[in-house]
CSV table of C-alpha atoms and ligand atoms in Angstrom, one decimal:
chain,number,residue,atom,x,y,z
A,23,UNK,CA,-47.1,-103.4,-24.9
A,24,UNK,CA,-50.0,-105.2,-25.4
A,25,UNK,CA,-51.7,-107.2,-22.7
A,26,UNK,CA,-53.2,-110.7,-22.2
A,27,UNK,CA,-55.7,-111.5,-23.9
A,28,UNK,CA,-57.6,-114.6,-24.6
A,29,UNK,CA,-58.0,-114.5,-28.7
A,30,UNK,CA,-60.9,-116.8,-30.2
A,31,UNK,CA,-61.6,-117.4,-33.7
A,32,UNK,CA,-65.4,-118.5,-33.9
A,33,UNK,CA,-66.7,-119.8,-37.7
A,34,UNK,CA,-70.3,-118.7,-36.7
A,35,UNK,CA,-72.0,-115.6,-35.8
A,36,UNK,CA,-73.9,-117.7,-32.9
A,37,UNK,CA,-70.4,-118.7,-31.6
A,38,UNK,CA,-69.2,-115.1,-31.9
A,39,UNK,CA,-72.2,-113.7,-29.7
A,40,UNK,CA,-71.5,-116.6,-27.1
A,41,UNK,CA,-67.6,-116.0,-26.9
A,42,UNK,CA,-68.7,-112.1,-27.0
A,43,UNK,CA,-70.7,-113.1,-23.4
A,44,UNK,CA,-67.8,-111.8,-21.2
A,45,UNK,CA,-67.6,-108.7,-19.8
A,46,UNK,CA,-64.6,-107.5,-21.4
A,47,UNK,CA,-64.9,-109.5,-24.5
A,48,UNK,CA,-64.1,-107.4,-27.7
A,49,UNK,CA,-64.7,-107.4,-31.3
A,50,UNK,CA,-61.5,-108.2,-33.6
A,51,UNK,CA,-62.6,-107.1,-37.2
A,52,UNK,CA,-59.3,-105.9,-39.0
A,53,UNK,CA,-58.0,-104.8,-35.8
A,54,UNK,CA,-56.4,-101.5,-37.3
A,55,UNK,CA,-57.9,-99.8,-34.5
A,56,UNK,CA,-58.8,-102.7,-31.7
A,57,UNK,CA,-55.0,-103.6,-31.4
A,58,UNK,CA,-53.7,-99.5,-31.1
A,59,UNK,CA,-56.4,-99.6,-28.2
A,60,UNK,CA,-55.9,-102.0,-26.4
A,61,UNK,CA,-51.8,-101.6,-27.1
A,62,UNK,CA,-52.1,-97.9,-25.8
A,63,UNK,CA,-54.4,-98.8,-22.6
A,64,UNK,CA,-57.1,-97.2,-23.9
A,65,UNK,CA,-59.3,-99.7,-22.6
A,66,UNK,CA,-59.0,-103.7,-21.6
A,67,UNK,CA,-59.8,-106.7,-23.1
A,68,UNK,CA,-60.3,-110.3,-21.1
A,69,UNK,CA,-61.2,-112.0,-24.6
A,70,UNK,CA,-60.7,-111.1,-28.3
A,71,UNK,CA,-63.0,-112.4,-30.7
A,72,UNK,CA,-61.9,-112.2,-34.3
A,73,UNK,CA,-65.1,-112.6,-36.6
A,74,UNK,CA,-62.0,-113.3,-39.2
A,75,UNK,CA,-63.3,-117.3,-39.8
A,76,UNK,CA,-66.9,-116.5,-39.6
A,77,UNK,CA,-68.8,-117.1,-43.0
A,78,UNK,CA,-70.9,-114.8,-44.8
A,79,UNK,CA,-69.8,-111.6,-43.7
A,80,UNK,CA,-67.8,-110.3,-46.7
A,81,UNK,CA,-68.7,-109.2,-50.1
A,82,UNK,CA,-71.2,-106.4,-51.7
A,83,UNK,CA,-74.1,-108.4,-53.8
A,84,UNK,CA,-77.1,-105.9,-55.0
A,85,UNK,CA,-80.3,-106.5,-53.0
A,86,UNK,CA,-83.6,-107.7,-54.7
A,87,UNK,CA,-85.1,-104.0,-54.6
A,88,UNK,CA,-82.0,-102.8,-56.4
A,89,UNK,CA,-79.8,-101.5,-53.4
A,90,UNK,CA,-76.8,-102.7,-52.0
A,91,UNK,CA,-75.9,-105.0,-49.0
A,92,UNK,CA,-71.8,-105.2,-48.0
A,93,UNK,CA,-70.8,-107.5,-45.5
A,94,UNK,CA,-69.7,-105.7,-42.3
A,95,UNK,CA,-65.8,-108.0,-43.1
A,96,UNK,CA,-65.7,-106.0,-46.3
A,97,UNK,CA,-62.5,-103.8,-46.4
A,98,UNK,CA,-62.4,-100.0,-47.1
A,99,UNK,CA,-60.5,-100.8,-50.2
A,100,UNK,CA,-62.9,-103.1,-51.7
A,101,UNK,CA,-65.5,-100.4,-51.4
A,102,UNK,CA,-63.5,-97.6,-52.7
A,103,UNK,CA,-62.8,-99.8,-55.5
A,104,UNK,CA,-66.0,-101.0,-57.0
A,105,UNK,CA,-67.6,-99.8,-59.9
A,106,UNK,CA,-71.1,-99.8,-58.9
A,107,UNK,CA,-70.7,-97.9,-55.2
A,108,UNK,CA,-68.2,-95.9,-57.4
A,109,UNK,CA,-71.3,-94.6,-60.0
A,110,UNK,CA,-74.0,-95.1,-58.0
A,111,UNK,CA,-73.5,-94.4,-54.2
A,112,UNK,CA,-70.7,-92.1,-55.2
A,113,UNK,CA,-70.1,-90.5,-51.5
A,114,UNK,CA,-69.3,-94.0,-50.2
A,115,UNK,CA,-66.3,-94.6,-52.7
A,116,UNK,CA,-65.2,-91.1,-52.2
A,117,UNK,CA,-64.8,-91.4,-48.1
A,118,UNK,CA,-63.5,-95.2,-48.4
A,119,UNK,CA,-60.7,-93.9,-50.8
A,120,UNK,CA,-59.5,-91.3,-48.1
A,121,UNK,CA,-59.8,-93.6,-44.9
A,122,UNK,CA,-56.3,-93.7,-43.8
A,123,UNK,CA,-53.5,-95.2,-45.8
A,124,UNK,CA,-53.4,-98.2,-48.6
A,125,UNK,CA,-52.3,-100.8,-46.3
A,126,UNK,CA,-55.3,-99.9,-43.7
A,127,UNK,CA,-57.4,-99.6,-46.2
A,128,UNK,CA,-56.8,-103.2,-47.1
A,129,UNK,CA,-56.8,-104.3,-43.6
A,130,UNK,CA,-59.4,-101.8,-42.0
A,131,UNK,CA,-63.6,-103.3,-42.8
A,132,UNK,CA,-66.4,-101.2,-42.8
A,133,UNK,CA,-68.1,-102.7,-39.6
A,134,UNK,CA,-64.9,-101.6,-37.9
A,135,UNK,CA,-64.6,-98.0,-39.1
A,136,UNK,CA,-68.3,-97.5,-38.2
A,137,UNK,CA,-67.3,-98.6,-34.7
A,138,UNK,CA,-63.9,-97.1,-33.9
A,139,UNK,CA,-62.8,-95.1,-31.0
A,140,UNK,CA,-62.8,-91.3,-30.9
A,141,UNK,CA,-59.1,-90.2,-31.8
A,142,UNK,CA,-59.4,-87.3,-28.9
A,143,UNK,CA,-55.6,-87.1,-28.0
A,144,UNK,CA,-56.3,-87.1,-24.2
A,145,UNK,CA,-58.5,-90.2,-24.5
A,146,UNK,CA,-56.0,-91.9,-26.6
A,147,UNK,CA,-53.6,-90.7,-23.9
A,148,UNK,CA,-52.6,-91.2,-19.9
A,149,UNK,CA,-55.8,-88.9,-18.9
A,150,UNK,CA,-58.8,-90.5,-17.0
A,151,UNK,CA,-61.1,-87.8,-18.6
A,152,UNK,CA,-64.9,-88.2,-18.3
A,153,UNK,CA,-65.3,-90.4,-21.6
A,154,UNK,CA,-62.9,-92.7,-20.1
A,155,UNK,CA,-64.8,-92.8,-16.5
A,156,UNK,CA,-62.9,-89.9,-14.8
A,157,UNK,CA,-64.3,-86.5,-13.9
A,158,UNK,CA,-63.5,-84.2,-16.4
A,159,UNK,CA,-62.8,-83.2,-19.9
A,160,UNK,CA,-59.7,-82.0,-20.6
A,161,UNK,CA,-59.9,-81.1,-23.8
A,162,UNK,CA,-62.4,-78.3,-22.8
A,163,UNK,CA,-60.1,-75.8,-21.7
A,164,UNK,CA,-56.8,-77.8,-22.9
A,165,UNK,CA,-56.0,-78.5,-26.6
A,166,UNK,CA,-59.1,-78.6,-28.8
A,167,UNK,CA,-58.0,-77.4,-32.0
A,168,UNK,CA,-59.4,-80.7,-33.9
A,169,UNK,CA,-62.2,-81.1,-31.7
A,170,UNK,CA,-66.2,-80.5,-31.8
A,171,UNK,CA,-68.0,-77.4,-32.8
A,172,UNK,CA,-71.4,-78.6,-32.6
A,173,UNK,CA,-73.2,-81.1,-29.9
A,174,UNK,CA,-70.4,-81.1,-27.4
A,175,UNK,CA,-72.4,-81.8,-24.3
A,176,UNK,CA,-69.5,-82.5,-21.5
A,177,UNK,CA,-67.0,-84.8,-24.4
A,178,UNK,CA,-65.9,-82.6,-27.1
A,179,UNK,CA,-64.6,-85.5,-29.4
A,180,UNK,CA,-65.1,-85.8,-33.0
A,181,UNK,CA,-66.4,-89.1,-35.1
A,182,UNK,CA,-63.2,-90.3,-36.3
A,183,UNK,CA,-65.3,-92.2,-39.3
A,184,UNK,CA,-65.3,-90.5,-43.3
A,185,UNK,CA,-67.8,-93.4,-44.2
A,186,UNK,CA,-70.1,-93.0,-41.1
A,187,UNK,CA,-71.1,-89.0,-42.5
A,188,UNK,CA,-71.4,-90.5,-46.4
A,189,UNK,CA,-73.6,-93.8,-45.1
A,190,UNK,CA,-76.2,-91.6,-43.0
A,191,UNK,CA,-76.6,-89.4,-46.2
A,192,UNK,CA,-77.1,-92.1,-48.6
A,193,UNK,CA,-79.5,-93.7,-45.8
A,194,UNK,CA,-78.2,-96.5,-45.2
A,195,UNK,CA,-78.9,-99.3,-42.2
A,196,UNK,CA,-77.2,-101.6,-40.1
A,197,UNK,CA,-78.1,-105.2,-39.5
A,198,UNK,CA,-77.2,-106.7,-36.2
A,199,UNK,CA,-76.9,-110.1,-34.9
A,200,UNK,CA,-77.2,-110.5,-31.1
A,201,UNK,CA,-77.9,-112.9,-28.4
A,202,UNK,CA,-80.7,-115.5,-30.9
A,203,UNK,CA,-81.9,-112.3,-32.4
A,204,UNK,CA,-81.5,-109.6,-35.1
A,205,UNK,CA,-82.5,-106.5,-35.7
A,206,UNK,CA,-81.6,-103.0,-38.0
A,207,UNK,CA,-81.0,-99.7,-37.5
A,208,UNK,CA,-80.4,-96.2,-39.5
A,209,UNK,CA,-76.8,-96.0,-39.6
A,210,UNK,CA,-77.3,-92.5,-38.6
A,211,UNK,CA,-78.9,-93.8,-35.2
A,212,UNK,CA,-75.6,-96.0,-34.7
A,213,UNK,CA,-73.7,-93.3,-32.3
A,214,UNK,CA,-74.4,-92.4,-29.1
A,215,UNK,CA,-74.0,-88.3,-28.4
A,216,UNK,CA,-72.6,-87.1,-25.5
A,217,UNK,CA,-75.9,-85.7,-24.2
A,218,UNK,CA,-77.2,-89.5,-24.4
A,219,UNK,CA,-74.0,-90.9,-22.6
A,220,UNK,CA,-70.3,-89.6,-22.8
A,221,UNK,CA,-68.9,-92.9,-22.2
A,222,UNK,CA,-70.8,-95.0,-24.9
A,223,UNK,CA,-69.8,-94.6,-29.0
A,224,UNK,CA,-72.6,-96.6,-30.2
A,225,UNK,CA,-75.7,-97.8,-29.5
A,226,UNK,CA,-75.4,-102.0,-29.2
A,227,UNK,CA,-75.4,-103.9,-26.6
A,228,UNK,CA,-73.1,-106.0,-25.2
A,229,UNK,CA,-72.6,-109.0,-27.7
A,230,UNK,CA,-73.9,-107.7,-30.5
A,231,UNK,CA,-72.0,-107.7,-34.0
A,232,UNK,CA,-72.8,-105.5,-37.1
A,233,UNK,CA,-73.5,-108.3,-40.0
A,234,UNK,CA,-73.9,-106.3,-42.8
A,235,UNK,CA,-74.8,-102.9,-44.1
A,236,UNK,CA,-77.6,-101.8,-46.6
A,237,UNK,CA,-77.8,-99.0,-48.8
A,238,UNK,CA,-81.5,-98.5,-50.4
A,239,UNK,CA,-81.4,-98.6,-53.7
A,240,UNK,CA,-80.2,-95.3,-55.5
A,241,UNK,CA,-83.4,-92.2,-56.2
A,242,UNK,CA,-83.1,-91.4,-59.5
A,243,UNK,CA,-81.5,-88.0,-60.1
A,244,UNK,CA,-79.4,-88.8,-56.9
A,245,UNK,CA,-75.6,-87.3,-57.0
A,246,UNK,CA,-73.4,-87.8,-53.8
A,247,UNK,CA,-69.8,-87.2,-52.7
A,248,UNK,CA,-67.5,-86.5,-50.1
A,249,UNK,CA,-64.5,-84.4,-49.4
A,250,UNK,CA,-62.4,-83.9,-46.6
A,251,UNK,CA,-59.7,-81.4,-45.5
A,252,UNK,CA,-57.3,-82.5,-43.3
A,253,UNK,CA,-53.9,-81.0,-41.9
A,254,UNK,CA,-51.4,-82.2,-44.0
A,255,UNK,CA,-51.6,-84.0,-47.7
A,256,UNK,CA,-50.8,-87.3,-46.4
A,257,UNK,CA,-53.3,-89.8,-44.7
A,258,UNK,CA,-55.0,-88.1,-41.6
A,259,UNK,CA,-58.4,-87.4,-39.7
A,260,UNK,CA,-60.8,-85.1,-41.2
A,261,UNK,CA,-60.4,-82.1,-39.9
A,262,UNK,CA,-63.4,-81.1,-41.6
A,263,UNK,CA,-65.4,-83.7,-44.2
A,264,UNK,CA,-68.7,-83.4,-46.0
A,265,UNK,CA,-71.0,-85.8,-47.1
A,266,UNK,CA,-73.5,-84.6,-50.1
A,267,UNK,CA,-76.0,-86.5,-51.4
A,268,UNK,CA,-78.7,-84.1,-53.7
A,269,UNK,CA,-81.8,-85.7,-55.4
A,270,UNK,CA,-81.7,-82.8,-58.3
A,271,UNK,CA,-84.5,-82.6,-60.9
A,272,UNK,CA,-83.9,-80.1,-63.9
A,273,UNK,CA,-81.7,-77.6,-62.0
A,274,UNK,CA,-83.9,-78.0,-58.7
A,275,UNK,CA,-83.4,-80.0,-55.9
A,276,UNK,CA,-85.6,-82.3,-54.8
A,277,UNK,CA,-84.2,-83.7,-51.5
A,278,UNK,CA,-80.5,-83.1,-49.8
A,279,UNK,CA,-78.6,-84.4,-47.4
A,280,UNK,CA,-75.9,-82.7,-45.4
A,281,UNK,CA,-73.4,-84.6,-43.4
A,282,UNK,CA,-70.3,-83.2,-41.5
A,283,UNK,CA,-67.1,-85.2,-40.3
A,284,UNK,CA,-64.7,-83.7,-38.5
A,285,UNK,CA,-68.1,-81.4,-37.0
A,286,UNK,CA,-69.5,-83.2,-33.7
A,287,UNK,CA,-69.4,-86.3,-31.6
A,288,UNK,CA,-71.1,-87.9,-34.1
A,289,UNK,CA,-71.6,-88.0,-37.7
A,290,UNK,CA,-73.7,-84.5,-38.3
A,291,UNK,CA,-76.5,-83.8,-40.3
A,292,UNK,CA,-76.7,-80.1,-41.2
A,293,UNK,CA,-80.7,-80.1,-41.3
A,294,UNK,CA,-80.5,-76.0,-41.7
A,295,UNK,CA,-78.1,-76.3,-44.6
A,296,UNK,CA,-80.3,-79.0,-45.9
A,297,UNK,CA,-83.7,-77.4,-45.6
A,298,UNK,CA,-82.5,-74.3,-47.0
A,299,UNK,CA,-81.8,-76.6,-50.4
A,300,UNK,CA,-84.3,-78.5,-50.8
A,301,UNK,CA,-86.5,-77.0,-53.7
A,302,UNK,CA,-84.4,-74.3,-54.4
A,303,UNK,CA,-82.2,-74.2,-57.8
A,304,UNK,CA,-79.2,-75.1,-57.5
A,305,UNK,CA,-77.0,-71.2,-58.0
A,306,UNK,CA,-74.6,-69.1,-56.1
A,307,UNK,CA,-77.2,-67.6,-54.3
A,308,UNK,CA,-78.1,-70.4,-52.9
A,309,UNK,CA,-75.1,-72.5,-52.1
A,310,UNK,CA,-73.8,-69.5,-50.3
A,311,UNK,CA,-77.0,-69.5,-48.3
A,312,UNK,CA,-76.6,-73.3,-47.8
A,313,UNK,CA,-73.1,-73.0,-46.4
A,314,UNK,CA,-73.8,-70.4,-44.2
A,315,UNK,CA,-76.6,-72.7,-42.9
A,316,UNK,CA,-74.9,-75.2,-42.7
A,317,UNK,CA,-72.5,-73.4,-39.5
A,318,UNK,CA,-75.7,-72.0,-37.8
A,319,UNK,CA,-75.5,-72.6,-34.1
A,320,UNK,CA,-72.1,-73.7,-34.2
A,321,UNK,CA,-70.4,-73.3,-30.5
A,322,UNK,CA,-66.2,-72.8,-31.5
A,323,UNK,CA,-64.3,-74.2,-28.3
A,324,UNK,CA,-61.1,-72.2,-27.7
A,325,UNK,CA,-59.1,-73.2,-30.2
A,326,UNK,CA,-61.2,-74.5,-33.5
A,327,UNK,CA,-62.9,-71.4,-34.5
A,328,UNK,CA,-61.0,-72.0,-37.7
A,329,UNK,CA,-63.3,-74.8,-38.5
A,330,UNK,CA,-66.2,-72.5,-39.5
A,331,UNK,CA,-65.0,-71.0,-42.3
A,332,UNK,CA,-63.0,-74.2,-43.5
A,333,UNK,CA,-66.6,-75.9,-43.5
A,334,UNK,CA,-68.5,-72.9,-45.0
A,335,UNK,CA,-65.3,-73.3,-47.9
A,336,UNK,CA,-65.8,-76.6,-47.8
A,337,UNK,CA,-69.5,-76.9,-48.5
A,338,UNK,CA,-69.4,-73.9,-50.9
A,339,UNK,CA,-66.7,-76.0,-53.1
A,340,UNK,CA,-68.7,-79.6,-53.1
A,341,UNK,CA,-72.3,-77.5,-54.1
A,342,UNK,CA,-70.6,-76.3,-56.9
A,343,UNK,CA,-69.0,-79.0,-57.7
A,344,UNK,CA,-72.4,-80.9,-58.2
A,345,UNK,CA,-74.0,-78.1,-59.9
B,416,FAD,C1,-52.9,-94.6,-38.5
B,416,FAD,C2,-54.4,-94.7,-38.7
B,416,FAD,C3,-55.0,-93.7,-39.5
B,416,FAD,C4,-56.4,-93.8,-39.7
B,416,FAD,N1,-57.0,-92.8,-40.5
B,416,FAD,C5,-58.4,-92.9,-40.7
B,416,FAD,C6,-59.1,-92.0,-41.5
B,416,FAD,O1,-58.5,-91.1,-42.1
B,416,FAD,N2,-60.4,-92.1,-41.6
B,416,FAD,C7,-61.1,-93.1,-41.0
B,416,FAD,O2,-62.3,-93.2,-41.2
B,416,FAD,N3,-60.5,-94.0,-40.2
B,416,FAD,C8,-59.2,-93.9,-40.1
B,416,FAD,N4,-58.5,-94.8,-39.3
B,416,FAD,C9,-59.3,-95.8,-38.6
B,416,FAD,C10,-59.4,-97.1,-39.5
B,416,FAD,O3,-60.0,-96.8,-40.7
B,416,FAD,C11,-60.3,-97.9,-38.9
B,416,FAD,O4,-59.4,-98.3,-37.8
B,416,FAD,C12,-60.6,-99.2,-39.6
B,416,FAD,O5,-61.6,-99.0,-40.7
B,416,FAD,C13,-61.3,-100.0,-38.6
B,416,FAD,O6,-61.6,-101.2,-39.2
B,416,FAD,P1,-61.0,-102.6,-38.5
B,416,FAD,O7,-61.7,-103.6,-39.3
B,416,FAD,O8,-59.5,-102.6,-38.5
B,416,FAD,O9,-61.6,-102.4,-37.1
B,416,FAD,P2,-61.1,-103.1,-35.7
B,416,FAD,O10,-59.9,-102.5,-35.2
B,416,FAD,O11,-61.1,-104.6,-35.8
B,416,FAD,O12,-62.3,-102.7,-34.8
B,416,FAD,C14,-62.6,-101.3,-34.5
B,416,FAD,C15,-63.6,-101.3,-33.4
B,416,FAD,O13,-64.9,-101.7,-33.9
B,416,FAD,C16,-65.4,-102.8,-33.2
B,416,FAD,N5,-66.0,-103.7,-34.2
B,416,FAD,C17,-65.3,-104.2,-35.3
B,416,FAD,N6,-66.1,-104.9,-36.1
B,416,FAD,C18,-67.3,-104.8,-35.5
B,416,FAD,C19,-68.6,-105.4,-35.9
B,416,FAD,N7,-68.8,-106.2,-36.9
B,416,FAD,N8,-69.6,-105.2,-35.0
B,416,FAD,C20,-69.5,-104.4,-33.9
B,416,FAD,N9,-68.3,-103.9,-33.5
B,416,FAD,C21,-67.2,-104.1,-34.3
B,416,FAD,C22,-64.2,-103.4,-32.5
B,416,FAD,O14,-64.5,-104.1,-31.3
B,416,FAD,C23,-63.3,-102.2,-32.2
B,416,FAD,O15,-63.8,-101.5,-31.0
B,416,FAD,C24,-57.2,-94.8,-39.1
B,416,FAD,C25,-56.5,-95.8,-38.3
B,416,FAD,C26,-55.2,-95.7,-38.1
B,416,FAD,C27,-54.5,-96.7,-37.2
B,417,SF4,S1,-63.3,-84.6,-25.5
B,417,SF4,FE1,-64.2,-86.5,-24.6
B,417,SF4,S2,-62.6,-88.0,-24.9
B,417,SF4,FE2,-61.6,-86.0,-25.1
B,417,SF4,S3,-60.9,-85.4,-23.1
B,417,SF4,FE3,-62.9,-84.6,-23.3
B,417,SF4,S4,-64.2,-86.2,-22.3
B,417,SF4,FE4,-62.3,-87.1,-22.9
């Protein structure tokens, strides 16, 4: 059942930050996720604040340097549906048209999948593990076949997000409104590792809203996309995703990004997988060699070892696929 809750509709970002001033105050975007949490206990809320009224914050208009800005109120399904993020910033579309089902995807905004919760079963759950303030992780011995394989540092969770991995490839930013000021950050700076904090997701502080999003504007030769697997062919969590985006000149390529979903506690760049591209052409030889790269150092819990050869398939299969 879901508990009390003050609910406030401001019609400015000024009055959102000031109704955002209480201590359990929360964010109320499309609520696909908010209203499961706070339904389920995950965590409580004295005040709701829907930024549903508040001008301005839908839409995706091209910036004057040729990139992109999309209003953090934007819904997935706008995005996975427009023609220019669909041709130019290809990886986006791709992960919005896999987020969830058609009705989220219609409810669900971008702001709001950037900043959901981790979908760890025990958090989600009756367990007071050590995300949730408690002393332990129980996914660590317990059941961790959809957890971490890389920068598990005490919480084992994965980034529930498929746009998170396909922004921080395309490079995109943040803009955030706070208490009289504003400020931006790399969208692949946004979430807080374990190793930082196990019981913070993103890096904002108290009261402060995501406004917008901005994608640079496109390199030219840039090709992007993004796949997921997930357990069964209906809407799901990746079980393992890929973001690719590959500046490629002739048949070389000139830059590459690497981002896995479904990998780590955060959306993760696979910088050995990504070096081992950059100015190579673009053959078997090397998209084997990039795969296997792109595992290097991974630490299997108990249970997930399965995800290293699902990734190295994965990332083998999207290479190719933008050969
Ligand atoms: C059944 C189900 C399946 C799902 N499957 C997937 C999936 O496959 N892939 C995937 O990526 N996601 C999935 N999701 C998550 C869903 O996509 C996200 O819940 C949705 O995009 C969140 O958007 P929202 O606007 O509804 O967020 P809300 O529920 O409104 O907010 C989510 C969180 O973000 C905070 N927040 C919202 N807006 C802002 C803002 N502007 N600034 C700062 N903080 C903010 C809120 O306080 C809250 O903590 C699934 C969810 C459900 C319920
Ligand atoms: S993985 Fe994180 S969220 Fe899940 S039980 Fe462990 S500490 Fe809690």
């Amino acid at each position: 059942m879901l508990p009390k809750f003050s609910y406030v509709r401001p019609s400015s970002i000024d009055q959102a930050v000031e109704a955002l001033a209480t201590d359990t105050a929360r964010i109320h975007s499309g609520g696909t996720d908010l209203i499961g949490c706070l339904r389920d206990g995950t965590f409580p809320a004295s005040v709701v604040v829907s930024l549903g009224g508040v001008d301005g914050l839908r839409g995706i208009t091209p910036t004057a340097d040729g990139g992109l800005r999309i209003g953090a109120m934007t819904t997935i399904a706008e995005i996975a549906a427009h023609a220019l993020i669909q041709e130019k910033y290809t990886a986006l579309a791709e992960a919005a048209a896999v987020v969830a089902s058609p009705q989220l995807r219609n409810q669900g905004t971008i702001a709001g999948n950037l900043c959901q919760k981790p979908r760890c079963w025990y958090y989600r759950g009756d367990f007071d593990c050590l995300r949730k303030g408690g002393e332990m992780c129980y996914a660590y011995e317990g059941e961790n076949q959809g957890h971490c394989i890389f920068g598990g540092n005490t919480c084992y969770i994965v980034h529930p997000s498929d746009t998170a991995p396909a922004l921080v490839a395309l490079g995109a930013i943040v803009r955030i409104a706070g208490n009289g000021s504003s400020r931006s950050l790399p969208v692949e700076k946004l979430h807080v590792p374990p190793s930082d904090d196990p019981q913070r997701e993103l890096y904002l502080e108290p009261g402060e809203i995501i406004t917008e999003i901005v994608l640079p504007p496109p390199t030219a030769g840039l090709k992007s996309s993004y796949r997921k697997v997930r357990s069964r062919a209906t809407w799901d969590f990746a079980l393992a995703g890929v973001a690719l985006a590959l500046v490629i000149d002739g048949d070389a390529v000139n830059n590459a990004q690497v981002v896995l979903s479904g990998a780590a506690p955060v959306p993760w760049r696979a910088t050995k997988a990504e070096k081992s591209l950059k100015g190579s052409k673009l053959d078997q030889e090397t998209i084997k060699k990039a795969a296997k790269a792109a595992m290097n150092g991974a630490e299997p819990l108990s249970q997930n070892g399965y995800k290293i050869p699902l990734f190295e398939g994965l990332i083998k299969e999207q290479l190719e696929a933008l050969a």
